[in-house]
Structures are given as C-alpha cells and as structure tokens.
Coordinates of C-alpha atoms in Angstrom, one line a residue:
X201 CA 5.9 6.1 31.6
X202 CA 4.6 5.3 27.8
X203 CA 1.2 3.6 28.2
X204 CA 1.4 2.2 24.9
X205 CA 2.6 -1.2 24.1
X206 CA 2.0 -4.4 22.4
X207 CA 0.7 -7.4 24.7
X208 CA 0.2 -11.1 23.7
X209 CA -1.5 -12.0 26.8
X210 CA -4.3 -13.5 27.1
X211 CA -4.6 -12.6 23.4
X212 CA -3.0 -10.3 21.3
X213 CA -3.6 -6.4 22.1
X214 CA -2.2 -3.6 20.6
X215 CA -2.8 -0.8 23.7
X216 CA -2.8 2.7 23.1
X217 CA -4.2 6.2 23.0
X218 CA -4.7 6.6 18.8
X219 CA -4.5 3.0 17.8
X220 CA -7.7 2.5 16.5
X221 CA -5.8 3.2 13.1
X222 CA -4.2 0.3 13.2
X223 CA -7.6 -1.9 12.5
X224 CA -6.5 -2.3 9.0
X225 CA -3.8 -4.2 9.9
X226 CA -5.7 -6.0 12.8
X227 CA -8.2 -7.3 10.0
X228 CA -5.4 -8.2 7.8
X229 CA -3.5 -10.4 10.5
X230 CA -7.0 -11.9 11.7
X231 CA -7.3 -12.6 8.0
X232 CA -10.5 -10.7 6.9
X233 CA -11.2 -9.2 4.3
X234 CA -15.1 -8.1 4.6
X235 CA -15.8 -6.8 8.2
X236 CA -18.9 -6.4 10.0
X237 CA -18.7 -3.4 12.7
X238 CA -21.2 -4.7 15.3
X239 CA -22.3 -2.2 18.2
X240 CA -25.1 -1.1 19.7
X241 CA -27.4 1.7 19.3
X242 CA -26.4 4.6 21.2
X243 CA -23.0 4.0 19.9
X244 CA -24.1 3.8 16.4
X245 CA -24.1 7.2 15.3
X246 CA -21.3 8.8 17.4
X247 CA -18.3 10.5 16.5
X248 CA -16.1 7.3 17.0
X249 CA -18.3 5.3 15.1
X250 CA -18.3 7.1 12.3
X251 CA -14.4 7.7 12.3
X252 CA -14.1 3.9 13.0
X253 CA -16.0 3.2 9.8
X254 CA -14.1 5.8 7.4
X255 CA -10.6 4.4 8.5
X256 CA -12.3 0.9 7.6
X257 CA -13.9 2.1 4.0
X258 CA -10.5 4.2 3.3
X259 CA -8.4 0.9 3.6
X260 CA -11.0 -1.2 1.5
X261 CA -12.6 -3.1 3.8
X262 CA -16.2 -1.9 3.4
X263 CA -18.6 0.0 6.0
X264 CA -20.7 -3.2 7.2
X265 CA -22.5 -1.9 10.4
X266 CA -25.0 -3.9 12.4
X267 CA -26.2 -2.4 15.5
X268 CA -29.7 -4.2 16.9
X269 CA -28.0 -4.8 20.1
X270 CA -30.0 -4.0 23.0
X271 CA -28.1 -3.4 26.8
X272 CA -28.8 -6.7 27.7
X273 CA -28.6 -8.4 24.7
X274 CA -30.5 -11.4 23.8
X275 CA -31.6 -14.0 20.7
X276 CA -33.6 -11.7 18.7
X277 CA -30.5 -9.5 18.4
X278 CA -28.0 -12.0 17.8
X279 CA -30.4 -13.6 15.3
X280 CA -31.0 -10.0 13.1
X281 CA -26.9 -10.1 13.6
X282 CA -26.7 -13.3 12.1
X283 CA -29.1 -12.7 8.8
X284 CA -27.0 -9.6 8.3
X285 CA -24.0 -11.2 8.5
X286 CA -24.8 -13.7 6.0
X287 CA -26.8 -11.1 4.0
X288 CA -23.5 -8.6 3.4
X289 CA -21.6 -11.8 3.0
X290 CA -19.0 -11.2 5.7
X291 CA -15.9 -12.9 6.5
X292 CA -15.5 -11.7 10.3
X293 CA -16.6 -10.0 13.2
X294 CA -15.2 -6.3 14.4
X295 CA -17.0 -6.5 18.7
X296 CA -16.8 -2.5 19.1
X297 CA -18.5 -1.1 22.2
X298 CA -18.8 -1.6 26.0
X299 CA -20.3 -5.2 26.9
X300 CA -23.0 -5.3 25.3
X301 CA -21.5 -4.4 21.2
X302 CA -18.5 -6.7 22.6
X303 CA -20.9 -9.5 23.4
X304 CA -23.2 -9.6 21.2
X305 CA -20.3 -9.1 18.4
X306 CA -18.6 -12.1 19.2
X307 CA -21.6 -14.1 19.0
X308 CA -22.3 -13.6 15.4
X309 CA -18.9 -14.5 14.7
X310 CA -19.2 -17.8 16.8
X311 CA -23.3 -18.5 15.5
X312 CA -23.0 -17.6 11.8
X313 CA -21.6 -21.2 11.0
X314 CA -23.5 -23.1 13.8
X315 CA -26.3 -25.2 12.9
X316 CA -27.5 -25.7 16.6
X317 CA -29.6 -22.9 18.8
X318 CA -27.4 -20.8 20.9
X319 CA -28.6 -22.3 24.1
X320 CA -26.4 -25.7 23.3
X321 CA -23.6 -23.8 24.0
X322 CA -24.2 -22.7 27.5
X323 CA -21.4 -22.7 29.6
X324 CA -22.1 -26.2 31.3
X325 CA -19.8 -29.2 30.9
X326 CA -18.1 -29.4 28.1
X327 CA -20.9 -28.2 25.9
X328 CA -19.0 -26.2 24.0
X329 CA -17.5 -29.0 22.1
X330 CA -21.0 -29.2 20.8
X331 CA -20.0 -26.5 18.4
X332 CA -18.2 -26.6 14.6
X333 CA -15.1 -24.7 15.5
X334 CA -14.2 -24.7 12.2
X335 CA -16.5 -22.6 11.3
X336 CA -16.5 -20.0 13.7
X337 CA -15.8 -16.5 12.0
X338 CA -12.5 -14.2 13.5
X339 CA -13.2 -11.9 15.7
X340 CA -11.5 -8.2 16.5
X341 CA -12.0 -6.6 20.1
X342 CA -12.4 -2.8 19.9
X343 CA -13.8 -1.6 23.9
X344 CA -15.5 1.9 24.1
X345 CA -15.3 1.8 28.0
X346 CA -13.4 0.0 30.3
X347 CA -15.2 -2.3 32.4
X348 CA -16.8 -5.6 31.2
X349 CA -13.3 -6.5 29.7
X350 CA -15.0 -8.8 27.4
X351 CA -12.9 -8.1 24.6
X352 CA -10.4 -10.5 26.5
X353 CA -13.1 -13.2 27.3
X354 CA -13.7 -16.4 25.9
X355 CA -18.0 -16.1 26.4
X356 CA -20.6 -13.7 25.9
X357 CA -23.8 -12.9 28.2
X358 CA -26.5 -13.6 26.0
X359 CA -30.3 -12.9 27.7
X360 CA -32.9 -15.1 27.4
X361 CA -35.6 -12.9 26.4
X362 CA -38.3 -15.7 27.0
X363 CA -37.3 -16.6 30.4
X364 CA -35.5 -13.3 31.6
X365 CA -32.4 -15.8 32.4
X366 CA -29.3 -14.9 31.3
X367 CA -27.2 -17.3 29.8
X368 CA -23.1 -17.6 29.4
X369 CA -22.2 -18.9 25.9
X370 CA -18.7 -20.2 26.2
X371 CA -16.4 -21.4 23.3
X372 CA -12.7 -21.0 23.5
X373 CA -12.3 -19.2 19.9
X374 CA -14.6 -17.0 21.0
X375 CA -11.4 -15.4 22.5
X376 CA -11.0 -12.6 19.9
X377 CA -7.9 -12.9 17.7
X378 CA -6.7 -9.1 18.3
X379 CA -7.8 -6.5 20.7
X380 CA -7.6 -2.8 19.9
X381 CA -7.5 -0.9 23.2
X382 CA -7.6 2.9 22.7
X383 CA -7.6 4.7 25.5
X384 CA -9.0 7.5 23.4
X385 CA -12.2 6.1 22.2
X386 CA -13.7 6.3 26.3
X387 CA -12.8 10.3 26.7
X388 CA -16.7 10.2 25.8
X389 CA -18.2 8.5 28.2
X390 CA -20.5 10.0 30.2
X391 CA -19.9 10.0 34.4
X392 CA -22.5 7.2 35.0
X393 CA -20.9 5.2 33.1
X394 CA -17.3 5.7 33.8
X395 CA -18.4 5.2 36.8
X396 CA -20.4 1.9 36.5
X397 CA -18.0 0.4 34.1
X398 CA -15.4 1.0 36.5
X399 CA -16.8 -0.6 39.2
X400 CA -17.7 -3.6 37.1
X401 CA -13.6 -4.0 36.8
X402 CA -13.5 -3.4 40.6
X403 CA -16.2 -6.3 41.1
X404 CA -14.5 -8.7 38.4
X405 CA -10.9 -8.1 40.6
X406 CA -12.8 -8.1 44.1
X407 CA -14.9 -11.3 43.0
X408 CA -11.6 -13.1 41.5
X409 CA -9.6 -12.2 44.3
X410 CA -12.0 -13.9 47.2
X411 CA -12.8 -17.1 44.8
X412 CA -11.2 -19.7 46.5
X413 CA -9.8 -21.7 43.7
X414 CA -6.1 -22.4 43.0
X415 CA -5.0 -19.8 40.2
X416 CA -2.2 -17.6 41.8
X417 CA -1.6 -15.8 38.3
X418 CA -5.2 -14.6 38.5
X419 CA -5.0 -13.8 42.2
X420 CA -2.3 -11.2 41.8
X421 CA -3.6 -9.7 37.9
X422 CA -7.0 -8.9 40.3
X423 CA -5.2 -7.4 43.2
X424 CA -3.2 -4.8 41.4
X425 CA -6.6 -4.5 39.0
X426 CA -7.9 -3.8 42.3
X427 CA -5.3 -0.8 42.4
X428 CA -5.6 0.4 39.5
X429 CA -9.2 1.3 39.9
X430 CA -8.7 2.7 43.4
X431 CA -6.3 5.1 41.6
X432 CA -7.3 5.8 38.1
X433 CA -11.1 5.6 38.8
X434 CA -11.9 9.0 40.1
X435 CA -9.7 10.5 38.3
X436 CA -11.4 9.4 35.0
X437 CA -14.9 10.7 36.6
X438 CA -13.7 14.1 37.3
X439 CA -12.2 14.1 34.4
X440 CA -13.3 12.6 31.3
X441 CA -10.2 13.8 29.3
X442 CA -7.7 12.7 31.9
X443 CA -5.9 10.0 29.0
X444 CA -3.7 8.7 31.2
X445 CA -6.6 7.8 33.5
X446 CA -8.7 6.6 31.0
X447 CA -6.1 4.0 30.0
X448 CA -5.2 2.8 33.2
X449 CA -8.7 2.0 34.0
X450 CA -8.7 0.0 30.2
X451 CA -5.8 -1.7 31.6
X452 CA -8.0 -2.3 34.8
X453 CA -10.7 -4.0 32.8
X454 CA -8.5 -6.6 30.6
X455 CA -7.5 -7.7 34.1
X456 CA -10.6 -7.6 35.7
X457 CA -11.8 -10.4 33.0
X458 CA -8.4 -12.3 32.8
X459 CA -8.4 -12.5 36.3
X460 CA -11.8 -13.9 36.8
X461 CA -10.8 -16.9 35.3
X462 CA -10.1 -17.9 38.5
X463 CA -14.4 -17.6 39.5
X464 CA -17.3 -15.1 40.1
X465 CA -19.4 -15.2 43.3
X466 CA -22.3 -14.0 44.5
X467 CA -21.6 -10.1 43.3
X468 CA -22.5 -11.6 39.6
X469 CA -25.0 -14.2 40.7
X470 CA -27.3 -11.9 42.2
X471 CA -26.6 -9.0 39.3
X472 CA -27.3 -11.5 35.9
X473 CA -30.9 -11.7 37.1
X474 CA -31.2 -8.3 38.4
X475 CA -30.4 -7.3 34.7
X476 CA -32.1 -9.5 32.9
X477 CA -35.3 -8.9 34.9
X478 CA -35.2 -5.0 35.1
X479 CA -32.7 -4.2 32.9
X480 CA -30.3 -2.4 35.1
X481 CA -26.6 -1.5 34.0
X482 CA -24.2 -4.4 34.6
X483 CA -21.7 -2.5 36.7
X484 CA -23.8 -0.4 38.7
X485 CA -25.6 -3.6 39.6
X486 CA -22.5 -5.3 40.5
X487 CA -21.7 -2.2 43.1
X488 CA -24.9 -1.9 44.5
X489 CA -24.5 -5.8 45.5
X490 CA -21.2 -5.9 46.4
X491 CA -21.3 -4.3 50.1
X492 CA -23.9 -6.7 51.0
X493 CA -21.9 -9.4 49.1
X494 CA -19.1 -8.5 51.0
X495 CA -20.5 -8.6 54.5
X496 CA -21.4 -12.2 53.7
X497 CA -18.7 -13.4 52.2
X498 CA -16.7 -11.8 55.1
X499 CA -16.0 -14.9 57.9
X500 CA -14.3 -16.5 54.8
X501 CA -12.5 -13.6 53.0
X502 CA -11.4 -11.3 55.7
X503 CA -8.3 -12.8 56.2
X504 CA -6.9 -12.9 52.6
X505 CA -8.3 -9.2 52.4
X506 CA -6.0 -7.9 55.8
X507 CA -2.8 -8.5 52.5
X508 CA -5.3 -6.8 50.0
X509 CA -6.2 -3.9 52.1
X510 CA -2.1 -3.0 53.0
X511 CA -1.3 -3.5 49.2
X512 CA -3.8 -0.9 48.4
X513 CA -3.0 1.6 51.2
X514 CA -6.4 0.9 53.1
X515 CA -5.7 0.8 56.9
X516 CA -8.1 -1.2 59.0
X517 CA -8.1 -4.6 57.0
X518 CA -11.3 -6.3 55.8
X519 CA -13.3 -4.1 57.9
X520 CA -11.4 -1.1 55.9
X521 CA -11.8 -2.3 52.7
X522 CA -15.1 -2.8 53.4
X523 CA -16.0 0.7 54.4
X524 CA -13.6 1.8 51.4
X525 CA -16.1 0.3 48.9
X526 CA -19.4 2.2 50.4
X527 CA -17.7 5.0 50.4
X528 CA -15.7 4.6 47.2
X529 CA -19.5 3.7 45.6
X530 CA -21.2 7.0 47.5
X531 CA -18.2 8.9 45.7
X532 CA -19.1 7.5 42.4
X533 CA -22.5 8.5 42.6
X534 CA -23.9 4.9 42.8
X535 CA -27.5 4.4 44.8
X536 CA -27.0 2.2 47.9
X537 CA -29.9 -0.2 47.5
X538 CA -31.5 -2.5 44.7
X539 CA -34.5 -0.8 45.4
X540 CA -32.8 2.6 43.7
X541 CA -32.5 0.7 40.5
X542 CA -36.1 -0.3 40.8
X543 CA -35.9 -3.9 42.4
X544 CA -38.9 -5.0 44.1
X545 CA -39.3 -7.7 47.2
X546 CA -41.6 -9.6 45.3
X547 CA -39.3 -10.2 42.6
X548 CA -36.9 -12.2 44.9
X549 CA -38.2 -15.3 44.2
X550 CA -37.6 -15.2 40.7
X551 CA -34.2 -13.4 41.4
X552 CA -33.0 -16.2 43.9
X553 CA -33.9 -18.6 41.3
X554 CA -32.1 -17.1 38.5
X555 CA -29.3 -16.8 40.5
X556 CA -28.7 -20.0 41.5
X557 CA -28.8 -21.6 38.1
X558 CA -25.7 -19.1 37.2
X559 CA -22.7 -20.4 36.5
X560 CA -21.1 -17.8 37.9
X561 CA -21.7 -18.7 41.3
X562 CA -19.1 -21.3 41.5
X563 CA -16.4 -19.1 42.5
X564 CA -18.4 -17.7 45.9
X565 CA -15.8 -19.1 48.9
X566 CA -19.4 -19.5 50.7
X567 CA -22.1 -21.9 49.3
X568 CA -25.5 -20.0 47.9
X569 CA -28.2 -21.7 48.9
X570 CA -31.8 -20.2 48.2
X571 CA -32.3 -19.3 51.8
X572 CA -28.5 -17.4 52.1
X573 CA -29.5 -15.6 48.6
X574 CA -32.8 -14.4 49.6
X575 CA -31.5 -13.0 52.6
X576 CA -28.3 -11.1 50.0
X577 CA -31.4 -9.9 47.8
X578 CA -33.5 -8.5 51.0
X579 CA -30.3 -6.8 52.6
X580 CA -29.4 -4.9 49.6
X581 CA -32.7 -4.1 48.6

C-alpha cells in the first residue's frame, strides 16, 4: 500500500515520505508570500532545517527563521516571536517541529495582530471570540515527530512562566491552513523521543477513547490510532529508518489530536503541571501517568475497553490492556514513576492545584477532585 495521499480532513494535509518540497506550493495556496520558519532550538541547525530553508529561498520566499522556543514554551518566547515577526515584516507563519516549534508557531500567527495579552484567549467560554480573526496570520503545519499532532489542532500550550501554569490558547483559525506531513523529516529522531512522542499519540487515543462524551467519529479515529501505535511504534524505535513505520506513527499522531476532540482526562491533567513545574517531556509524562491513570479510571472504562482490547489483539480485556501499557512503556524505555523524572511529594500541592484548573480535565469519565488527584500524584510518584 502507497502511504502517500492528499487528505482534507480535519484540514488539508498533503502526507508523504519527500513532500516537504511541495511547501512552495503550500505557501502559495495559504497565500503567503514572506514566511517565517518558527522552531525551536535543537532543531534550528539540523540537516532538515537547513534543507527546509534552501527549498524556501530557492522558490523566493526568503529564509525567515525564528527559533527562541523553549520545550515548554511560554510568553517570553512567543513575545521575541512576535517582534520578529513584525521586524522581517512577514505575511505568515510556517509551525515546523514537534510540539513545541508547532505551538509556539501558531501563536505568532494568531498574536501578531492581537491587541489583547495572550491570556484572554484561554480556552474558557467562548473567550476566543475575544480575538480579531481578521487579523490572524496563515499558518502552515510541518511535524518533525509524530506525537503531539498539533499541526492538526486548533490551540497551542502556552506556559505561564510566572505561575508555572500552563495555559491552552484556543482559536479556531488557529487550525493551520495546510499540513505537510513527511514521514521523512522523523528518520532523525532519536529513541527517546520516538519513543515519548509516540506514547503521547497513544495517551491522546487512550484519553479520547475513555472520555465519556458523545463523538462516535472520534471514538473510532482513537481506537484504530490506538492500533497503529501498538504496531508501528516499536518498529520505529528499533529502527529509526523504518519509513513505513515512521509514517504510520505520523498517521497515529494526526489522529491522536483529531480524536481528542472528543476530551482529555486525568493523563493530561496531571502531565501540564508536571511540565510546567519541572519541565519534563510531554509524552513521557503522559506514559509515566497513564498506568496509574488507568487503574483509576478503571470501574468506569473497563467495559468499553473489553471492545478495545479484542480490536487490538490484547487478550484479557481491561485488565490486558492494562498490563499491555506497563509493559508496552518498560519496552520503550520509559521510567515507571514521577519520581524518575524528578517529581517530588512536596510538589503535589501545587501539582493537584494546577491540575485541577486544566481544561483538559473535562473529558476524565471520573470527576477529579483534589483529594482523588493527590492520591493519582502519590501512586505514580
């Protein structure tokens, strides 16, 4: 089977080992003109940076580069993103990178034209229609790994670097215009972070698939994402080359982040503060948290799981799928406690409390209460 094709759902994606040549063409459709590449650091100066930039400069549409972004990013770098987008005088935004690049890429396209602080655009209410839409730049997707799947989300994860809080900024043209996903640009990565990128998919599909609101489309997108990863996943970390692999496991992420549309749980909730606080990777996080996560969730969830577990050629139901996801975590490499990533117990306070101001809870099928959370934090630390 050709893993190449050309989606328009839930934006338009042109997916595809070697189509990063086409972002000529992306910029011409999302009509712009004067690009700014935003990333961040340790992608900066690598190989498919650099080839990015050339393909951009060769088809005359400059070699903008901004790449402040920290792996957590937060005000200070969407604010230097900001000055240099107005300083190059730019007429859109090209998000290139894993979560972080994506993230922090789409909000200089959304912020350049805003006259309010980003923080009146948190993902509460409807205060999004607090912003100028009109003035909101285009954006281009371009992932370097495949987990976050933010380059088909409609918010960025922007930290808070006063309060350690991280915040969702949500805006539906934030939804970049067109998505480049090349399989080709993640033969890099490192095994850490296949495999924590990876497992953030997993915990996107996992989370979407035990949320108990009504959204059948995303229900099934996160149980064959859920697939996908069990398949492709350790293929990818044994071998980094392994194409067909790698863009089964970009397929994986898209769905992960279409899919949890329908609600995150208490997987994100407790992972947001961890990483804002101590700065841990997103996706190992999220698999570090999710057995525990699991075991509580697991008087509510089991039986919708029993399906899950025969779809993915786990025997043993819930209590299957459970012991599939330690040991699919201890096969990835992943430390089994909080502590591992440098938690402390006298950081739960401040932990429960970030956690329960995070949107993202909404989609846990079990009410978090401060009491149930600090009892999550002190089983998986």
């Amino acid at each position: 089977m050709s893993l190449v094709g050309n989606w328009s759902y839930p934006t338009t994606i042109k997916f595809g080992a070697g189509r990063i040549k086409e972002l000529p063409e992306a910029c011409a459709a999302a009509g712009i003109k004067r690009p700014l590449l935003v990333t961040d650091r340790g992608l900066a100066d690598l190989p498919i940076t650099a080839a990015t930039l050339e393909i951009l400069e060769a088809a005359g549409l400059g070699r903008g580069l901004f790449s402040e972004v920290d792996p957590n990013p937060n005000e200070k770098n969407l604010e230097a993103g900001v000055a240099a987008y107005k300083a190059g005088e730019h007429d859109g935004v090209i998000a290139f990178g894993g979560g972080s690049g994506l993230d922090l890429g789409k909000m200089v396209a959304f912020m350049a034209g805003q006259s309010r602080p980003v923080w009146d655009f948190e993902d509460i209410g409807d205060w999004w229609t607090r912003a100028d839409a009109e003035a909101i730049a285009p954006i281009i997707a371009v992932p370097t790994t495949a987990g976050t799947g933010s380059e088909v989300g409609r918010a960025s994860v922007i930290t808070n670097s006063e309060t350690h809080a991280k915040k969702i900024i949500f805006h539906p043209k934030v939804l970049p215009t067109v998505v480049i996903c090349d399989p080709e640009l993640t033969v890099g990565m490192p095994k850490f972070i296949t495999a924590g990128t990876g497992l953030d998919a997993f915990a996107h599909c996992v989370e979407a698939y035990s949320s108990p609101h009504y959204h059948p489309m995303s229900q099934g997108i996160a149980l064959e994402g859920m697939r996908l990863v069990k398949e492709y996943l350790p293929r990818a970390y044994a071998d980094g080359t392994d194409i067909e692999a790698r863009a089964q496991m970009m397929s994986a992420a898209a769905m992960g982040a279409t899919a949890f549309q329908k609600g995150l749980g208490a997987i994100h909730a407790m992972s947001h503060p961890i990483g804002a606080v101590f700065n841990t990777h997103h996706g190992t996080t999220n698999a570090v948290c999710m057995p525990a996560v699991l075991e509580f969730n697991a008087p509510v969830i089991a039986d919708r799981f029993e399906a899950a577990s025969a779809y993915l050629g786990i025997s043993g139901g819930f209590d299957g799928f459970r012991a599939f996801v330690q040991e699919f975590n201890d096969s990835l490499g992943i430390p089994r406690k909080l502590s591992d990533l440098g938690v402390t117990e006298d950081a739960i306070p401040e932990l429960v409390k970030g956690a329960i101001i995070d949107p993202s809870c909404g989609g846990n099928p079990i009410e978090l209460t401060e009491e149930n959370l600090t009892g999550l934090f002190r089983v998986a630390l």
